[in-house]
Amino acid sequence: MSLLETFTFLSFWAVGLGLSEVEQSQISISTEVKKSIKIHCKITSSDFEGEYIHWYRQKPKKALEHLISVSSTKSPARASLGGRKNKLEARKYSQTSTSVLTVNFIENEDVAIYYCAGWAPHSGWSKKFGEGTKLTVIPSDRRLPADISPKPTIFLPSIAEIKRHKAGTHLCLLENFFPDVIKVYWKEKNGNRILESQEGKTMKTSDTYMKLSWLTVTERSMDKEHKCIVQHEKNKGGVDQEILFPSVNQVVASMTTTIAPTTASTTEKRNVPAIISRKVCLKDEISPLQLQLSNVSAYYTYLLLLLKGAVYFAIIAFGLFRRTEDCDMETVCNRRWQKEVNWSSFIFPKSDR
């Protein structure tokens, strides 16, 4: 076998044995000072035993920082950090093809996004990173409610919107959750494909947070039910919430039945879809963005008023400063005034009567 053939064979062989996927299912972890946390990372590789798994973190507005790496499945790797011995520990578990990073003696300085990574030969021997897990340290003086999972309220499209635009907007409002890290996406009820949707910024309300997400259902999908899927650290049982929305056609049928004559039979009424299974509101001539925009507009109006007040204060302070500078000493001002009077008398002498 020639040298070129050997190199080609080894190249294809190496690509076949490389790491292909890195997955971090924990989007966030919240804890208190002095506690320990464990971050899990799922590795898809045809040679997990031989993989070097690296762990990084990135603090706010800081560069990526390498923490530790582990290669053996038999013994963990340990490292010091910030003057703390054995602050970090990384392990590999061949049974589940996972790596676990343990961070001990949690401090406020440990707030960051933590990443696991491995070498991916099919990508030109570059490192493939997981999506990251954000660590939040809860202040000791903060008193959070017992249940800090996202609380959903759903808004259904109005008849006017459906008739005017031949489409309907499903709105999912999530409130009173902590920490702020949350992932929201939409699917059809029995589908696997993630649909294109929109969302507002995560906003702080007192000690918790709120977020808004909405899906525009086109005319060709009006007969399908959809679900809003919410991923959050504090979901009950660690399972993603799936909030079911009725089809737009069901909304129309329900509203039509509601305004129909009362002579409808009992059987017909039973066939009406059960729309109000959760806390539901019907939007009537209200933009789906109104709730989000009202909060944002109030925030910026407040900032504008503060800026306006600061400008007025600066103008008044400048005027007072100039006046003080011109009349620094009372005697000087009086002399200046006397001179002005004398000159005036000289230029415009009084006439004798």
Coordinates of C-alpha atoms in Angstrom, one line a residue:
M1 CA 0.0 0.0 0.0
S2 CA 1.4 3.4 -1.0
L3 CA 1.9 6.3 1.4
L4 CA -1.0 8.2 -0.2
E5 CA -3.4 5.3 0.1
T6 CA -2.4 4.7 3.7
F7 CA -3.0 8.4 4.6
T8 CA -6.4 8.3 2.8
F9 CA -7.4 5.1 4.7
L10 CA -6.4 6.5 8.1
S11 CA -8.3 9.7 7.4
F12 CA -11.5 8.0 6.7
W13 CA -11.0 5.7 9.6
A14 CA -10.4 8.6 12.0
V15 CA -13.5 10.4 10.8
G16 CA -15.6 7.3 11.5
L17 CA -14.3 7.2 15.1
G18 CA -14.8 10.8 16.0
L19 CA -17.1 12.6 18.4
S20 CA -20.3 13.7 16.6
E21 CA -22.5 15.4 19.2
V22 CA -22.3 17.2 22.6
E23 CA -25.5 17.8 24.5
Q24 CA -26.2 19.7 27.7
S25 CA -29.8 19.2 28.7
Q26 CA -29.6 21.4 31.8
I27 CA -30.2 25.0 30.6
S28 CA -29.6 26.4 34.1
I29 CA -28.8 25.5 37.7
S30 CA -29.6 27.8 40.6
T31 CA -28.1 27.2 44.1
E32 CA -26.9 29.0 47.2
V33 CA -23.4 29.9 48.4
K34 CA -21.3 27.1 49.8
K35 CA -23.3 24.4 48.0
S36 CA -22.2 22.0 45.2
I37 CA -23.6 21.5 41.8
K38 CA -23.3 18.8 39.1
I39 CA -23.5 19.6 35.4
H40 CA -24.2 16.7 33.0
C41 CA -23.0 16.4 29.4
K42 CA -24.1 13.7 26.9
I43 CA -21.4 12.7 24.4
T44 CA -22.2 10.9 21.2
S45 CA -19.0 9.2 19.9
S46 CA -18.0 5.8 18.5
D47 CA -14.9 5.9 20.8
F48 CA -16.2 7.4 24.1
E49 CA -13.5 5.7 26.1
G50 CA -10.8 7.5 24.2
E51 CA -12.4 10.9 24.2
Y52 CA -10.9 13.9 26.0
I53 CA -13.8 15.9 27.5
H54 CA -13.0 19.5 28.3
W55 CA -15.0 21.9 30.5
Y56 CA -15.1 25.6 30.2
R57 CA -16.9 28.6 31.7
Q58 CA -17.6 32.1 30.5
K59 CA -18.4 34.8 33.0
P60 CA -20.4 37.9 32.0
K61 CA -18.4 40.1 29.6
K62 CA -15.4 37.9 30.0
A63 CA -13.5 35.5 27.7
L64 CA -13.9 31.8 27.7
E65 CA -11.9 30.1 30.5
H66 CA -10.7 26.5 30.4
L67 CA -11.4 24.7 33.7
I68 CA -10.5 21.0 33.5
S69 CA -10.3 18.0 31.1
V70 CA -10.9 14.3 31.7
S71 CA -10.0 11.3 29.7
S72 CA -10.3 8.2 32.0
T73 CA -13.5 6.4 32.9
K74 CA -11.8 4.8 35.9
S75 CA -10.7 7.8 37.9
P76 CA -11.9 11.4 38.0
A77 CA -9.8 14.5 37.2
R78 CA -9.6 17.2 39.9
A79 CA -8.4 20.8 39.9
S80 CA -8.2 23.8 42.1
L81 CA -9.8 27.1 41.3
G82 CA -9.7 30.5 43.0
G83 CA -7.4 29.3 45.7
R84 CA -9.8 26.4 46.6
K85 CA -8.3 22.9 46.5
N86 CA -10.5 20.3 44.7
K87 CA -12.9 23.0 43.7
L88 CA -13.6 21.1 40.4
E89 CA -14.1 17.4 39.6
A90 CA -14.8 15.9 36.2
R91 CA -15.8 12.3 35.6
K92 CA -16.6 10.1 32.6
Y93 CA -19.3 7.3 32.7
S94 CA -19.0 4.8 29.9
Q95 CA -22.4 3.2 30.7
T96 CA -24.3 6.4 29.8
S97 CA -21.6 8.1 27.6
T98 CA -21.8 11.2 29.8
S99 CA -19.3 13.5 31.6
V100 CA -20.2 15.2 34.8
L101 CA -18.6 18.3 36.2
T102 CA -18.9 19.0 39.9
V103 CA -18.3 22.5 41.2
N104 CA -17.8 22.6 45.0
F105 CA -17.9 25.5 47.5
I106 CA -20.1 27.7 45.3
E107 CA -19.4 31.5 45.5
N108 CA -20.9 34.5 43.8
E109 CA -17.8 34.6 41.6
D110 CA -18.8 31.3 40.1
V111 CA -21.8 32.8 38.3
A112 CA -21.1 31.9 34.6
I113 CA -22.2 29.7 31.7
Y114 CA -20.5 26.3 31.8
Y115 CA -19.7 24.4 28.6
C116 CA -18.4 20.9 27.9
A117 CA -16.6 20.2 24.6
G118 CA -14.8 17.5 22.7
W119 CA -12.7 17.2 19.6
A120 CA -14.7 16.7 16.4
P121 CA -12.4 15.3 13.6
H122 CA -15.1 15.6 10.9
S123 CA -15.1 19.4 11.5
G124 CA -11.4 19.8 10.8
W125 CA -10.4 18.8 14.3
S126 CA -12.2 21.7 15.9
K127 CA -13.9 21.5 19.3
K128 CA -17.6 20.9 19.4
F129 CA -19.4 22.6 22.3
G130 CA -22.6 22.0 24.2
E131 CA -25.3 24.7 24.4
G132 CA -24.1 25.6 27.9
T133 CA -25.6 25.6 31.4
K134 CA -26.0 28.9 33.3
L135 CA -25.2 28.9 37.0
T136 CA -27.2 31.3 39.1
V137 CA -26.4 32.0 42.8
I138 CA -29.4 32.9 44.9
P139 CA -28.8 35.7 47.3
S140 CA -29.2 34.7 51.0
D141 CA -31.7 37.6 51.6
R142 CA -34.0 36.7 48.7
R143 CA -37.2 35.0 49.7
L144 CA -38.7 33.2 46.7
P145 CA -42.1 31.5 46.5
A146 CA -42.2 27.7 47.0
D147 CA -43.3 27.2 43.4
I148 CA -41.1 29.2 40.9
S149 CA -41.9 27.2 37.8
P150 CA -43.4 29.2 34.8
K151 CA -47.2 29.8 35.2
P152 CA -48.8 29.8 31.7
T153 CA -51.8 31.9 30.5
I154 CA -52.9 31.3 27.0
F155 CA -54.5 33.8 24.7
L156 CA -56.6 32.7 21.7
P157 CA -57.1 34.6 18.4
S158 CA -60.2 36.7 18.0
I159 CA -62.8 36.1 15.3
A160 CA -62.0 39.6 13.9
E161 CA -58.3 38.7 13.5
I162 CA -59.1 35.4 11.8
K163 CA -61.6 36.9 9.3
R164 CA -59.4 39.9 8.5
H165 CA -56.0 38.2 8.1
K166 CA -57.0 34.6 7.4
A167 CA -54.7 33.6 10.2
G168 CA -54.7 33.4 14.0
T169 CA -52.2 34.2 16.7
H170 CA -51.7 31.9 19.7
L171 CA -50.1 33.7 22.6
C172 CA -48.4 32.1 25.6
L173 CA -47.6 34.2 28.6
L174 CA -45.3 32.7 31.2
E175 CA -45.1 34.4 34.6
N176 CA -43.6 34.1 38.1
F177 CA -40.6 31.9 37.3
F178 CA -37.0 31.9 38.6
P179 CA -34.2 31.8 37.4
D180 CA -34.5 33.8 34.2
V181 CA -33.2 31.1 31.9
I182 CA -36.1 29.7 29.9
K183 CA -36.5 28.1 26.5
V184 CA -39.9 28.2 24.6
Y185 CA -40.7 26.6 21.3
W186 CA -43.8 25.5 19.4
K187 CA -44.8 22.3 17.6
E188 CA -48.0 20.8 16.1
K189 CA -49.7 18.5 18.6
N190 CA -48.5 15.3 16.9
G191 CA -45.5 16.8 15.1
N192 CA -41.8 16.7 15.8
R193 CA -40.7 19.8 13.8
I194 CA -40.1 23.0 15.7
L195 CA -42.2 25.8 14.2
E196 CA -41.1 29.3 13.5
S197 CA -42.4 31.6 16.3
Q198 CA -41.6 34.9 17.9
E199 CA -40.9 35.9 21.5
G200 CA -40.3 38.9 23.7
K201 CA -37.4 39.6 26.0
T202 CA -37.4 38.0 29.5
M203 CA -38.5 40.7 31.8
K204 CA -38.0 41.0 35.6
T205 CA -41.1 41.5 37.8
S206 CA -40.2 41.9 41.4
D207 CA -38.1 38.8 42.4
T208 CA -39.3 36.6 39.5
Y209 CA -39.5 36.9 35.7
M210 CA -42.0 36.8 32.8
K211 CA -41.8 36.0 29.1
L212 CA -44.1 36.2 26.1
S213 CA -44.1 33.8 23.1
W214 CA -46.5 33.7 20.2
L215 CA -47.2 31.6 17.1
T216 CA -49.0 32.8 14.0
V217 CA -51.1 30.0 12.5
T218 CA -51.6 30.3 8.8
E219 CA -54.8 29.4 6.9
R220 CA -53.5 26.0 5.8
S221 CA -52.8 25.0 9.5
M222 CA -56.1 26.2 11.0
D223 CA -57.4 22.7 11.5
K224 CA -54.4 21.6 13.5
E225 CA -53.8 21.8 17.3
H226 CA -50.5 23.3 18.5
K227 CA -48.5 23.1 21.7
C228 CA -46.2 25.6 23.4
I229 CA -43.3 23.7 25.0
V230 CA -41.6 25.3 27.9
Q231 CA -38.2 24.2 29.2
H232 CA -37.2 25.5 32.6
E233 CA -35.1 24.3 35.5
K234 CA -38.0 24.4 38.0
N235 CA -40.6 22.5 36.0
K236 CA -42.3 19.9 38.1
G237 CA -40.6 16.6 37.8
G238 CA -37.9 18.1 35.5
V239 CA -40.3 17.5 32.6
D240 CA -40.9 20.2 29.9
Q241 CA -44.3 21.8 30.1
E242 CA -46.6 21.2 27.0
I243 CA -49.4 23.7 26.8
L244 CA -52.0 22.6 24.3
F245 CA -53.8 25.2 22.1
P246 CA -56.9 24.3 20.2
S247 CA -57.0 24.6 16.5
V248 CA -58.2 28.0 15.1
N249 CA -61.2 26.2 13.5
Q250 CA -62.1 25.0 17.0
V251 CA -61.9 28.6 18.3
V252 CA -64.3 29.7 15.5
A253 CA -66.7 26.9 16.2
S254 CA -66.7 27.6 19.9
M255 CA -67.4 31.3 19.4
T256 CA -70.1 30.5 16.9
T257 CA -71.8 28.0 19.2
T258 CA -71.6 30.5 22.0
I259 CA -73.6 33.1 20.1
A260 CA -76.0 30.5 18.6
P261 CA -79.7 30.4 19.7
T262 CA -80.3 28.5 22.9
T263 CA -82.5 25.9 21.1
A264 CA -79.4 23.8 20.3
S265 CA -79.7 20.3 21.6
T266 CA -77.6 18.9 24.5
T267 CA -75.8 16.5 22.1
E268 CA -74.7 19.4 19.9
K269 CA -73.3 21.2 23.0
R270 CA -71.3 18.2 24.0
N271 CA -69.6 18.2 20.7
V272 CA -68.2 21.7 21.2
P273 CA -64.4 21.5 21.9
A274 CA -63.4 22.1 25.5
I275 CA -61.4 25.3 24.9
I276 CA -61.2 26.6 28.4
S277 CA -59.1 23.9 30.0
R278 CA -56.6 26.4 31.5
K279 CA -56.6 30.0 32.3
V280 CA -57.6 31.3 28.8
C281 CA -58.3 34.8 27.4
L282 CA -59.8 35.6 24.0
K283 CA -58.1 38.5 22.2
D284 CA -60.6 41.0 20.9
E285 CA -59.1 43.6 18.7
I286 CA -55.9 43.5 20.8
S287 CA -52.6 43.2 19.2
P288 CA -50.7 40.1 20.4
L289 CA -47.7 42.3 21.2
Q290 CA -49.7 44.8 23.3
L291 CA -48.8 43.2 26.7
Q292 CA -45.1 43.1 25.9
L293 CA -45.0 46.5 24.3
S294 CA -46.9 48.2 27.1
N295 CA -44.3 47.1 29.6
V296 CA -41.4 48.1 27.4
S297 CA -43.0 51.5 26.5
A298 CA -43.6 52.2 30.2
Y299 CA -39.9 51.5 30.9
Y300 CA -38.6 53.8 28.2
T301 CA -41.1 56.5 29.1
Y302 CA -39.7 56.4 32.7
L303 CA -36.1 56.7 31.3
L304 CA -37.1 59.6 29.1
L305 CA -38.6 61.5 32.0
L306 CA -35.5 60.9 34.1
L307 CA -33.4 62.2 31.2
K308 CA -35.6 65.2 30.8
G309 CA -35.3 66.0 34.5
A310 CA -31.5 65.6 34.4
V311 CA -31.3 68.1 31.5
Y312 CA -33.4 70.7 33.3
F313 CA -31.2 70.3 36.4
A314 CA -28.0 70.8 34.4
I315 CA -29.4 74.0 32.8
I316 CA -30.4 75.4 36.1
A317 CA -27.1 74.5 37.8
F318 CA -25.2 76.0 34.9
G319 CA -27.2 79.3 35.2
L320 CA -26.6 79.5 38.9
F321 CA -22.9 78.8 38.5
R322 CA -22.5 81.6 35.9
R323 CA -24.4 84.0 38.1
T324 CA -22.2 83.1 41.1
E325 CA -19.1 83.5 39.0
D326 CA -20.2 87.0 37.7
C327 CA -21.0 88.2 41.1
D328 CA -18.4 86.4 43.2
M329 CA -18.0 89.2 45.6
E330 CA -20.8 91.5 46.6
T331 CA -18.5 94.6 46.8
V332 CA -17.2 94.1 43.3
C333 CA -20.8 93.8 42.0
N334 CA -21.7 97.0 43.9
R335 CA -18.7 98.9 42.5
R336 CA -19.6 97.7 39.0
W337 CA -23.1 98.9 39.4
Q338 CA -22.0 102.3 40.7
K339 CA -19.8 102.7 37.7
E340 CA -22.6 101.9 35.4
V341 CA -24.8 104.5 37.1
N342 CA -22.1 107.2 36.9
W343 CA -21.5 106.5 33.2
S344 CA -25.2 106.7 32.6
S345 CA -25.4 110.1 34.4
F346 CA -22.5 111.3 32.3
I347 CA -24.0 110.3 29.0
F348 CA -27.5 111.4 29.8
P349 CA -27.2 114.4 32.1
K350 CA -30.3 115.6 33.9
S351 CA -31.8 118.8 32.5
D352 CA -32.6 121.6 34.8
R353 CA -36.2 122.4 35.1

